[in-house]
PDB file of C-alpha atoms and ligand atoms in Angstrom:
ATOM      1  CA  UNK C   1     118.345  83.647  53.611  1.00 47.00           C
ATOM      2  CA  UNK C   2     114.543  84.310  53.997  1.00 55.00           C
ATOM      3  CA  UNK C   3     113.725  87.958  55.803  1.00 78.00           C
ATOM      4  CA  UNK C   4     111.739  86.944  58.073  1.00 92.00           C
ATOM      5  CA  UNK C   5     108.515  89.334  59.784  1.00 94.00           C
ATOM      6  CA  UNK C   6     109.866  90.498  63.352  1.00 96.00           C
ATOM      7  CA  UNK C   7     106.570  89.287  66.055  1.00 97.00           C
ATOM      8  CA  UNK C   8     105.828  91.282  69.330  1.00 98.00           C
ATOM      9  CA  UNK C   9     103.631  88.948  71.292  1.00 98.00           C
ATOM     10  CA  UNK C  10     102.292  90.387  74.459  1.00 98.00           C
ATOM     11  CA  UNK C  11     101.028  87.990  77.042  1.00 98.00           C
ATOM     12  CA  UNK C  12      98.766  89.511  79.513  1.00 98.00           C
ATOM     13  CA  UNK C  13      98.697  86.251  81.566  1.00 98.00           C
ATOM     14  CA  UNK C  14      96.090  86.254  84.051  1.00 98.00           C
ATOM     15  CA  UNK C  15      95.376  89.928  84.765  1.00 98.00           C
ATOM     16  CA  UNK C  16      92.696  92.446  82.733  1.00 98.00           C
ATOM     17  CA  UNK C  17      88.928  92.670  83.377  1.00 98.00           C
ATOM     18  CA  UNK C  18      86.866  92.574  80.129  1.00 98.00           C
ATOM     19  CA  UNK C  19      86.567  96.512  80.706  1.00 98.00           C
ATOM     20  CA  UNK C  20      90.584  96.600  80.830  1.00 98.00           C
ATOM     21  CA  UNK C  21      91.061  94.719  78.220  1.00 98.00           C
ATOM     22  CA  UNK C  22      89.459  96.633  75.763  1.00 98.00           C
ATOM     23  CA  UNK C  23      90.896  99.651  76.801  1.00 98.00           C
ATOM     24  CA  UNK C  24      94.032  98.609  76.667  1.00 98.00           C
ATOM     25  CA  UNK C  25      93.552  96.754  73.015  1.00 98.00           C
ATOM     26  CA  UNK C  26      91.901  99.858  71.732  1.00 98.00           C
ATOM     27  CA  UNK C  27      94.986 101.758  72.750  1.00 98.00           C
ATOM     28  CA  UNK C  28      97.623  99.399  71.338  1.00 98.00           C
ATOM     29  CA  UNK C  29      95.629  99.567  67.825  1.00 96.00           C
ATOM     30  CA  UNK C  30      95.610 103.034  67.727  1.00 95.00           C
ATOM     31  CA  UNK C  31      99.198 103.321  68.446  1.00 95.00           C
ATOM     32  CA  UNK C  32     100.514 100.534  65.933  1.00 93.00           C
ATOM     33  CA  UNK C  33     100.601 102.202  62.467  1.00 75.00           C
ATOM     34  CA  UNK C  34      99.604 100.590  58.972  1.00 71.00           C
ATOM     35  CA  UNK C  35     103.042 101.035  57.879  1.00 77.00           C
ATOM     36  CA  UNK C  36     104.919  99.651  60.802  1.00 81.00           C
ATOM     37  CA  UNK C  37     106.843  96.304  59.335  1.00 89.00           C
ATOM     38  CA  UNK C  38     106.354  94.263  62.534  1.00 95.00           C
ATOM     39  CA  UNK C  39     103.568  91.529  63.646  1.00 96.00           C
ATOM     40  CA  UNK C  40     101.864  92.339  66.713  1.00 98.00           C
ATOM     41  CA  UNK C  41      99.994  89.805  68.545  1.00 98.00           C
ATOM     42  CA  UNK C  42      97.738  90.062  72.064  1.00 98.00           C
ATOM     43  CA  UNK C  43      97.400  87.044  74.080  1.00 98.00           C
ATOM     44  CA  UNK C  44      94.948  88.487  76.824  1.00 98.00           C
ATOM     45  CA  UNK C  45      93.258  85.440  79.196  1.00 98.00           C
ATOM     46  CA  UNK C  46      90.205  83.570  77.823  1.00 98.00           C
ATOM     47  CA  UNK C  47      87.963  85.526  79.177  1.00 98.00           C
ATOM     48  CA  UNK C  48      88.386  88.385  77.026  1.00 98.00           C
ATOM     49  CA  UNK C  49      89.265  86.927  73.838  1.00 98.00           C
ATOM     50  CA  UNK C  50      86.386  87.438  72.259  1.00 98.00           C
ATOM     51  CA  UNK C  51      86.480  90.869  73.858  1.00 98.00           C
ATOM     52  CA  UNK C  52      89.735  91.516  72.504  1.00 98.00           C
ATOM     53  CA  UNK C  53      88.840  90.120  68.892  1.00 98.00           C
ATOM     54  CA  UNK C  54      85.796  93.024  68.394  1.00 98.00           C
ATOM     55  CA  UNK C  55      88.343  95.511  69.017  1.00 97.00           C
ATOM     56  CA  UNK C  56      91.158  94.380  66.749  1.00 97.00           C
ATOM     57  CA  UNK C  57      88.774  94.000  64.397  1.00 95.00           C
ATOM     58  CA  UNK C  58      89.876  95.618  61.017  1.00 92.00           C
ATOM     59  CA  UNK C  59      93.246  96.618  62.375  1.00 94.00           C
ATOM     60  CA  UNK C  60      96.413  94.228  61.604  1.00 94.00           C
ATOM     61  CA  UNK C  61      97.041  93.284  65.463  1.00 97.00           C
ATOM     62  CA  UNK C  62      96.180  89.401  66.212  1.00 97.00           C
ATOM     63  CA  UNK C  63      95.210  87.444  68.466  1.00 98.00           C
ATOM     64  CA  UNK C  64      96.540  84.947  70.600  1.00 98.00           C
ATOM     65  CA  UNK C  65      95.628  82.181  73.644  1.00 98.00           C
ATOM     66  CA  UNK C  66      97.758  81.703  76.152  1.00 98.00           C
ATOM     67  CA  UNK C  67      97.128  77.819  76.360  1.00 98.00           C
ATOM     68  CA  UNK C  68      94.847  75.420  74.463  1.00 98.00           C
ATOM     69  CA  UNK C  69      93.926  71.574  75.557  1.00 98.00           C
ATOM     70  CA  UNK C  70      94.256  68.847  72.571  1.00 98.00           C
ATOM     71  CA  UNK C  71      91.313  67.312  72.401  1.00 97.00           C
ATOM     72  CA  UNK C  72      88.915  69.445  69.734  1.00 96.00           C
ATOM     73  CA  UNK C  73      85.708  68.536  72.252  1.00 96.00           C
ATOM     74  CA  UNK C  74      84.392  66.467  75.110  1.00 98.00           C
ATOM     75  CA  UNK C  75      83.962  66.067  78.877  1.00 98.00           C
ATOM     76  CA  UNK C  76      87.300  67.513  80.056  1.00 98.00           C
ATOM     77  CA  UNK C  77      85.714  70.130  81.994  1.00 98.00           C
ATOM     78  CA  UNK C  78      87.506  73.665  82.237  1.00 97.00           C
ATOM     79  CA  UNK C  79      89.401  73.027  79.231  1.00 98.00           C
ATOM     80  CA  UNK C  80      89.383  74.836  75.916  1.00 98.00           C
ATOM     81  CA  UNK C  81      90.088  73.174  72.500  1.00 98.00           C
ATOM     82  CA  UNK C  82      91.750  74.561  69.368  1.00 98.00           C
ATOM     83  CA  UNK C  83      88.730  74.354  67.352  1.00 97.00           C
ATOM     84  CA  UNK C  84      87.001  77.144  70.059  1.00 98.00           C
ATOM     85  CA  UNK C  85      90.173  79.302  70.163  1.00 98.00           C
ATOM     86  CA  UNK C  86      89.619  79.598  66.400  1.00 98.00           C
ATOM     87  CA  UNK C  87      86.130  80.220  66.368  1.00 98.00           C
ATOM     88  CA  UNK C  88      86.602  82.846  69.065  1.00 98.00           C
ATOM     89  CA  UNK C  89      89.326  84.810  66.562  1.00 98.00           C
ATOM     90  CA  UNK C  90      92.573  83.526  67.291  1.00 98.00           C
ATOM     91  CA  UNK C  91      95.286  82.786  64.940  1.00 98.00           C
ATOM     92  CA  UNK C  92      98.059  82.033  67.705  1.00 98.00           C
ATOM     93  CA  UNK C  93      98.197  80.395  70.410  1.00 98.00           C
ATOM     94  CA  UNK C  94     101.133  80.182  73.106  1.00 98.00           C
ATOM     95  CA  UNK C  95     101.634  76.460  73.936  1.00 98.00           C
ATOM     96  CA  UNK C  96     104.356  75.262  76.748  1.00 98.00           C
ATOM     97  CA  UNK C  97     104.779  78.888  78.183  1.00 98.00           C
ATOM     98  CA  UNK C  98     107.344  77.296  82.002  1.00 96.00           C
ATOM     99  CA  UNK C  99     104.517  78.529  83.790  1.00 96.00           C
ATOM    100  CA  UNK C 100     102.201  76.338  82.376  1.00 97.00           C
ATOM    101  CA  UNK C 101     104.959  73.856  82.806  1.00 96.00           C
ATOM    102  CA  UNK C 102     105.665  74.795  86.197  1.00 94.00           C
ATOM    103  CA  UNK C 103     102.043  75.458  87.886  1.00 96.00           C
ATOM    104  CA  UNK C 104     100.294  72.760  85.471  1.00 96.00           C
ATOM    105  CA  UNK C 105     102.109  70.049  84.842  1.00 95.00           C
ATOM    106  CA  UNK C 106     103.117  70.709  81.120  1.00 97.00           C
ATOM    107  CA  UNK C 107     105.388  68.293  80.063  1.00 98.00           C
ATOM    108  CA  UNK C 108     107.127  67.894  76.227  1.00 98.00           C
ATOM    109  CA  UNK C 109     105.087  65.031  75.517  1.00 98.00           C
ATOM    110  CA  UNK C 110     101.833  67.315  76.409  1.00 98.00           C
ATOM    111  CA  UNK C 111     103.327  69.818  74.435  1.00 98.00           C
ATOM    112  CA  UNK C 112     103.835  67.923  71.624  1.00 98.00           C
ATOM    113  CA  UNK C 113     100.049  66.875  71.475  1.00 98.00           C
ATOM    114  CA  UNK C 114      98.782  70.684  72.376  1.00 98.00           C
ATOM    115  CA  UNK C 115     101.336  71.604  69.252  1.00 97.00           C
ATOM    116  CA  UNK C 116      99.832  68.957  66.849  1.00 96.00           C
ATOM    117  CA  UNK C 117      96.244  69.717  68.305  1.00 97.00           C
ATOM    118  CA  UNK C 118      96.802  73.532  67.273  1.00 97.00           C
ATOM    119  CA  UNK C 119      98.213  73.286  64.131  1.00 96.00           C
ATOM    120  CA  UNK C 120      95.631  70.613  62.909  1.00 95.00           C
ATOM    121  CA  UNK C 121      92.975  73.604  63.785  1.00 96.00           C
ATOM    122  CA  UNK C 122      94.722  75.574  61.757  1.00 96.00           C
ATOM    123  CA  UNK C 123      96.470  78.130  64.365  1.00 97.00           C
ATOM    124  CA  UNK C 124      99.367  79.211  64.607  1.00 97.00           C
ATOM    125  CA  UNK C 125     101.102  77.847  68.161  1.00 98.00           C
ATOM    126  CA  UNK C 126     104.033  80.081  69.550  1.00 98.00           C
ATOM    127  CA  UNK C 127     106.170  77.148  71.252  1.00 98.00           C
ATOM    128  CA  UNK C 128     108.131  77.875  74.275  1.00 98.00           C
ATOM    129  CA  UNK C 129     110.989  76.529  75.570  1.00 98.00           C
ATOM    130  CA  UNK C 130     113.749  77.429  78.287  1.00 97.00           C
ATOM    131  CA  UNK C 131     115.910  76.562  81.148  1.00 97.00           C
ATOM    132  CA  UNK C 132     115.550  76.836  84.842  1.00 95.00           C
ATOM    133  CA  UNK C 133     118.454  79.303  86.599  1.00 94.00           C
ATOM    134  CA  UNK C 134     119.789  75.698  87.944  1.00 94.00           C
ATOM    135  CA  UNK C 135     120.004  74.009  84.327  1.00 96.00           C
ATOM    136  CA  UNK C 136     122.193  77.367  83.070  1.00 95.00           C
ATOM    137  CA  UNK C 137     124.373  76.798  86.066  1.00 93.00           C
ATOM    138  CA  UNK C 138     124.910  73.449  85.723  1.00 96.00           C
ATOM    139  CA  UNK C 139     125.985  74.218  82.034  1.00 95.00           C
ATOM    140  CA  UNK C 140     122.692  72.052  80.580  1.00 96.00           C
ATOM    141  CA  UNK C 141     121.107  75.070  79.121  1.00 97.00           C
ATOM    142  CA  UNK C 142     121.255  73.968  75.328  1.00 97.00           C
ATOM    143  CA  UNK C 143     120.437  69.781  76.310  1.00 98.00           C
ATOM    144  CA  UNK C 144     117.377  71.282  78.277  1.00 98.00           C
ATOM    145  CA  UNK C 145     116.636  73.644  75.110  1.00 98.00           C
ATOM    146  CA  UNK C 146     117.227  70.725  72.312  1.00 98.00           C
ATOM    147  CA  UNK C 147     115.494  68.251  74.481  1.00 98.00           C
ATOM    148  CA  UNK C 148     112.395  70.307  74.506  1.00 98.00           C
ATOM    149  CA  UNK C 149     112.420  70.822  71.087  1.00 98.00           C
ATOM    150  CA  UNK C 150     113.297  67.134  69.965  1.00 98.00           C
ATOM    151  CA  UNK C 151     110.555  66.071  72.356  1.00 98.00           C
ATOM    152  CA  UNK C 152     108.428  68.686  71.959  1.00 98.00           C
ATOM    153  CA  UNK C 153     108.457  68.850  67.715  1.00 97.00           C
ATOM    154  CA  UNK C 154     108.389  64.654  67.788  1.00 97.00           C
ATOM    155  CA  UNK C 155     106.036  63.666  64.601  1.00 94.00           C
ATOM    156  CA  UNK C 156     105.923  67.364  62.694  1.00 93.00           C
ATOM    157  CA  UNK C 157     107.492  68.146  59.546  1.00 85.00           C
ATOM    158  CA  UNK C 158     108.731  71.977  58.058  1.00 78.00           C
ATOM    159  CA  UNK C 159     105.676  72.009  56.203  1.00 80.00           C
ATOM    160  CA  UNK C 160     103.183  72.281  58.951  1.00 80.00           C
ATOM    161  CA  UNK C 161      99.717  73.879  57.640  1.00 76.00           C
ATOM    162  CA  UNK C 162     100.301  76.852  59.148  1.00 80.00           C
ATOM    163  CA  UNK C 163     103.774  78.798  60.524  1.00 88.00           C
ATOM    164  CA  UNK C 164     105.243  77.579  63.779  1.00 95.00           C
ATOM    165  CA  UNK C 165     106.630  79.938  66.108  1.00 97.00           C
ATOM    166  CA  UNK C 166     109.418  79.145  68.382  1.00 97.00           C
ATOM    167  CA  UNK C 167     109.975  81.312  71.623  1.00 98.00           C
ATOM    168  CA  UNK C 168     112.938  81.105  73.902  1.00 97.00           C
ATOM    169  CA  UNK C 169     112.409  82.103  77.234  1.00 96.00           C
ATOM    170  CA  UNK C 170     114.956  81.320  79.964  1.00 95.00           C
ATOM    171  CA  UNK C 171     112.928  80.242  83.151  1.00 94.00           C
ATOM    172  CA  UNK C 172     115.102  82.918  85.285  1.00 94.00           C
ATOM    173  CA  UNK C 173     114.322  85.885  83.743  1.00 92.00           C
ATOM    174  CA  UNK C 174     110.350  85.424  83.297  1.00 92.00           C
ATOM    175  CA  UNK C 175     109.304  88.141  85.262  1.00 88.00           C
ATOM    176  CA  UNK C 176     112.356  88.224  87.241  1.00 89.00           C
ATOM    177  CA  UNK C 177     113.433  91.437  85.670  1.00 86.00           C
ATOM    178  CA  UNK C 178     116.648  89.715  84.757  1.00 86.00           C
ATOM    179  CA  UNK C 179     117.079  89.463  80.797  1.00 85.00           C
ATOM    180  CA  UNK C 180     119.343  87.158  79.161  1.00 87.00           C
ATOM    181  CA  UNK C 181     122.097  89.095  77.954  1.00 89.00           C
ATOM    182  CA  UNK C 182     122.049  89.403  73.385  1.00 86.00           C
ATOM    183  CA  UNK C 183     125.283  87.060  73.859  1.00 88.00           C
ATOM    184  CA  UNK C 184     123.465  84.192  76.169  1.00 91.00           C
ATOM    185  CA  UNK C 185     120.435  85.328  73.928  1.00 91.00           C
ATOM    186  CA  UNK C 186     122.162  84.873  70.454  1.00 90.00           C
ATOM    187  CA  UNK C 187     123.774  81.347  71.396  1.00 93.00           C
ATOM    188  CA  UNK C 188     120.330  79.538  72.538  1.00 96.00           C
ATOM    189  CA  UNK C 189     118.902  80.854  69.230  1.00 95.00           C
ATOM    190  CA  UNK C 190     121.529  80.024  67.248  1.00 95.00           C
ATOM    191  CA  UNK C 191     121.516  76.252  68.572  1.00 97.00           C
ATOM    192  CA  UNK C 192     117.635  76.267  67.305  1.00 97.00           C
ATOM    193  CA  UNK C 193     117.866  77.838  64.489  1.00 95.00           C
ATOM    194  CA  UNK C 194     120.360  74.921  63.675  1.00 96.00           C
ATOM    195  CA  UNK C 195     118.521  72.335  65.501  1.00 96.00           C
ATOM    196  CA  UNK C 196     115.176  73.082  63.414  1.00 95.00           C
ATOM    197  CA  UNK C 197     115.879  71.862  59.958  1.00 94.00           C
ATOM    198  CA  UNK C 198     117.241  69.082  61.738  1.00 95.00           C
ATOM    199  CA  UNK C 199     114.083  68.282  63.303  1.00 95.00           C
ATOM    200  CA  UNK C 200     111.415  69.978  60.745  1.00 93.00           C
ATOM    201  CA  UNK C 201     113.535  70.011  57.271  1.00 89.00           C
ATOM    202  CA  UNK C 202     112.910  73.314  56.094  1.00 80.00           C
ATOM    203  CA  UNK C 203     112.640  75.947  58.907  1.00 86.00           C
ATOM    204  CA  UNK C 204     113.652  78.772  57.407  1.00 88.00           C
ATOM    205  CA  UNK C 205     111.106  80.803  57.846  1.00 90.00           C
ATOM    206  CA  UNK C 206     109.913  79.906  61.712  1.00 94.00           C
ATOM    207  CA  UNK C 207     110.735  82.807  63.506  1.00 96.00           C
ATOM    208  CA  UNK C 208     112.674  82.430  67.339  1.00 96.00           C
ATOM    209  CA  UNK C 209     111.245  84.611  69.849  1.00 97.00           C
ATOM    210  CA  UNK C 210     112.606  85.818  73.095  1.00 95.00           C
ATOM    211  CA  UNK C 211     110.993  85.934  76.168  1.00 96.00           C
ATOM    212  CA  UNK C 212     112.147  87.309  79.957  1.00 94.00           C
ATOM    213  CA  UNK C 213     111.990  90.896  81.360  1.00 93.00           C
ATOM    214  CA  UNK C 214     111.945  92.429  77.924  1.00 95.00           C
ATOM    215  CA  UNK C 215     111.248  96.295  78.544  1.00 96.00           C
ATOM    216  CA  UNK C 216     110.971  99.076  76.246  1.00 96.00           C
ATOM    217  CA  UNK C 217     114.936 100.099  77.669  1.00 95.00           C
ATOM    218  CA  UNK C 218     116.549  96.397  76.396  1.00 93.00           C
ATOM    219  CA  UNK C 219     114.526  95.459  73.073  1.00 93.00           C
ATOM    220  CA  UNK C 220     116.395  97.313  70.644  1.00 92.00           C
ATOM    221  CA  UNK C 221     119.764  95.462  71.511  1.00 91.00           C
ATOM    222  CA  UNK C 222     118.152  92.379  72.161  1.00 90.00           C
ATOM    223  CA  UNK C 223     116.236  92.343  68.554  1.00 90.00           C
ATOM    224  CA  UNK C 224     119.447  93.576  66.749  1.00 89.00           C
ATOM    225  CA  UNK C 225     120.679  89.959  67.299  1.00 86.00           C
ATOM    226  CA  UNK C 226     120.951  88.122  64.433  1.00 84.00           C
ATOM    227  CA  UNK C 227     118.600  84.720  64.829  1.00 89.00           C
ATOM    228  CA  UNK C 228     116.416  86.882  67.373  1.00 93.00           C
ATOM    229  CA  UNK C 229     112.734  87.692  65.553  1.00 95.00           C
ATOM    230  CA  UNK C 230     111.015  89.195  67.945  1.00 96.00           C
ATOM    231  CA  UNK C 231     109.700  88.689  71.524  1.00 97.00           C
ATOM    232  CA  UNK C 232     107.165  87.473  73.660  1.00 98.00           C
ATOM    233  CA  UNK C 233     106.376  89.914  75.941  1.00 98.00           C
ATOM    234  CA  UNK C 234     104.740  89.741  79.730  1.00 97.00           C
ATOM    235  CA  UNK C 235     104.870  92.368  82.259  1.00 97.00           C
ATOM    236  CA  UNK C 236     105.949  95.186  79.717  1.00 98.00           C
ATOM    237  CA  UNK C 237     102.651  94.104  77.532  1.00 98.00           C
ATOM    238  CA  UNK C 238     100.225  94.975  80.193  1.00 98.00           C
ATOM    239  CA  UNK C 239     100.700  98.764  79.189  1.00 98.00           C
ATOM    240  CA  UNK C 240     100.423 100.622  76.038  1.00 98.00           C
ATOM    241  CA  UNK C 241     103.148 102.764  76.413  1.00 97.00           C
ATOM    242  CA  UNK C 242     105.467 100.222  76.993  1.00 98.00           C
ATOM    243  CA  UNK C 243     104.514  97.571  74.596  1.00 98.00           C
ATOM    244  CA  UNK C 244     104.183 100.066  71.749  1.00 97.00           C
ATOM    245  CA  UNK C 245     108.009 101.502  72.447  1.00 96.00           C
ATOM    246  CA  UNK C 246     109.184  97.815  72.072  1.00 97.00           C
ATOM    247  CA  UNK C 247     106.723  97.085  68.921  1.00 96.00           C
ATOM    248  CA  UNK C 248     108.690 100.577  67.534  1.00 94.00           C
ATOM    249  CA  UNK C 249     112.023  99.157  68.141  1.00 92.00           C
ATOM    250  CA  UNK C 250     111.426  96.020  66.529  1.00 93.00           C
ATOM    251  CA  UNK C 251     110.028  97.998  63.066  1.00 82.00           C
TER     252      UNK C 251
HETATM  253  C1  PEP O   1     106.210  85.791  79.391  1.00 51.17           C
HETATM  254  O1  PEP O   1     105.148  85.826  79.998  1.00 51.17           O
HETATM  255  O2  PEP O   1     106.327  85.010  78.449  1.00 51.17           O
HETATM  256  C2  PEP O   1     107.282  86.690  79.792  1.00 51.17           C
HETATM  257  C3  PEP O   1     108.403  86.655  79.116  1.00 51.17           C
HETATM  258  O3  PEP O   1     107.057  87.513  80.864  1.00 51.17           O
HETATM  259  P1  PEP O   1     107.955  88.783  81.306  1.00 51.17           P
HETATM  260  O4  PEP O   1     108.147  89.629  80.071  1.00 51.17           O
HETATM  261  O5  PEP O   1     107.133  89.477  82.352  1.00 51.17           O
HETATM  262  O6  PEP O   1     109.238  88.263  81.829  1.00 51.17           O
END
């Protein structure tokens, strides 16, 4: 089986100032050492990406957008195309995060096009999918999940130009502060660790996130799950101190 890289994404959603974001990018650099065997991405808002890419400059943190449209240019005002997130220093970009598909109007088949768009560009998209609270109660949790990704992956192949990303982030603990427990964790990333060759051929080496109240007290258990591969972090990402302690228990 191929060992894959553990990723710590943070998503800083729609908070920092250019002035904060720096600060706080300067501070997760300095804290992540050379040696440490784990990815670390920042998605901070558009705003400061470019911000955020002078400061990880020379250091082995990337960085991420939090969205992306499809289109690489044109008059779709307020949007921003792959081809800009790359020339502004990204090399990931988060694409059908539930609260783009909750505020915005995301759907699978948007997804899908966002997902093509990005990987055409040559970036690296970190794909989410996840169930509402009322899906998991009504015992649809792994339809929801496999309908996302049959939807979602429609048209790509395991050998996309660059690595795909898969994050799985139950709707009802995104900053909820509830976390999925490793067991309810573990299953939903088992099903798509299954359900990717079966979509992609080889998948092997696409790495399953989680995402939903991860904190510096629950990562350890949660990453010593077998098809877990890291996380996609929110809340606990908007702090150094935090984010490094769950970078350092992914290592
Ligand atoms: C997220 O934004 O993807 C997320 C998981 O947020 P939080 O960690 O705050 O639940």
């Amino acid at each position: 089986m191929t060992k894959r890289l553990p990723l710590i994404a943070g998503n800083w959603k729609m908070h920092k100032t250019l002035g904060e974001a720096r600060a706080l990018a300067r501070e997760i650099c300095q804290g992540v050492t050379g040696d440490l065997k784990v990815e670390v991405v920042l998605a901070p808002p558009y705003t400061a990406l470019t911000t955020v890419a002078a400061e990880l400059s020379g250091s082995p943190v990337k960085l991420a957008a939090q969205d992306t449209f499809w289109e690489p240019q044109g008059a779709f005002t307020g949007a921003i195309s792959p081809l800009m997130l790359k020339d502004a220093g990204c090399r990931y970009v988060i694409v059908g995060h539930s609260e783009r598909r909750q505020h915005f109007g995301e759907t699978n088949q948007t997804v899908n096009l966002k997902l093509k768009a990005a990987l055409a560009a040559g970036l690296c998209p970190i794909f989410c999918v996840g169930e509402t609270i009322a899906e998991r109660q009504a015992g649809q949790t792994l339809k929801v999940v496999g309908r996302q990704l049959i939807e979602g992956l429609a048209g790509l192949t395991g050998d996309t130009p660059e690595p795909l990303v898969v994050a799985y982030e139950p709707v009802w603990a995104i900053g909820t502060g509830l976390t999925a427990t490793p067991d309810q964790t573990q299953e939903v990333h088992a099903f798509i660790r299954v359900k990717l060759p079966e979509l992609l051929g080889a998948a092997d080496d696409i790495r399953i996130l989680y995402g939903g109240s991860v904190t510096p007290e629950n990562s350890a258990s949660l990453m010593r799950e077998a098809d877990i591969d890291g996380a996609l972090v929110g809340g606990a990402s908007l702090k150094s101190d935090s984010f490094l302690k769950i970078i350092a228990a992914a290592g």
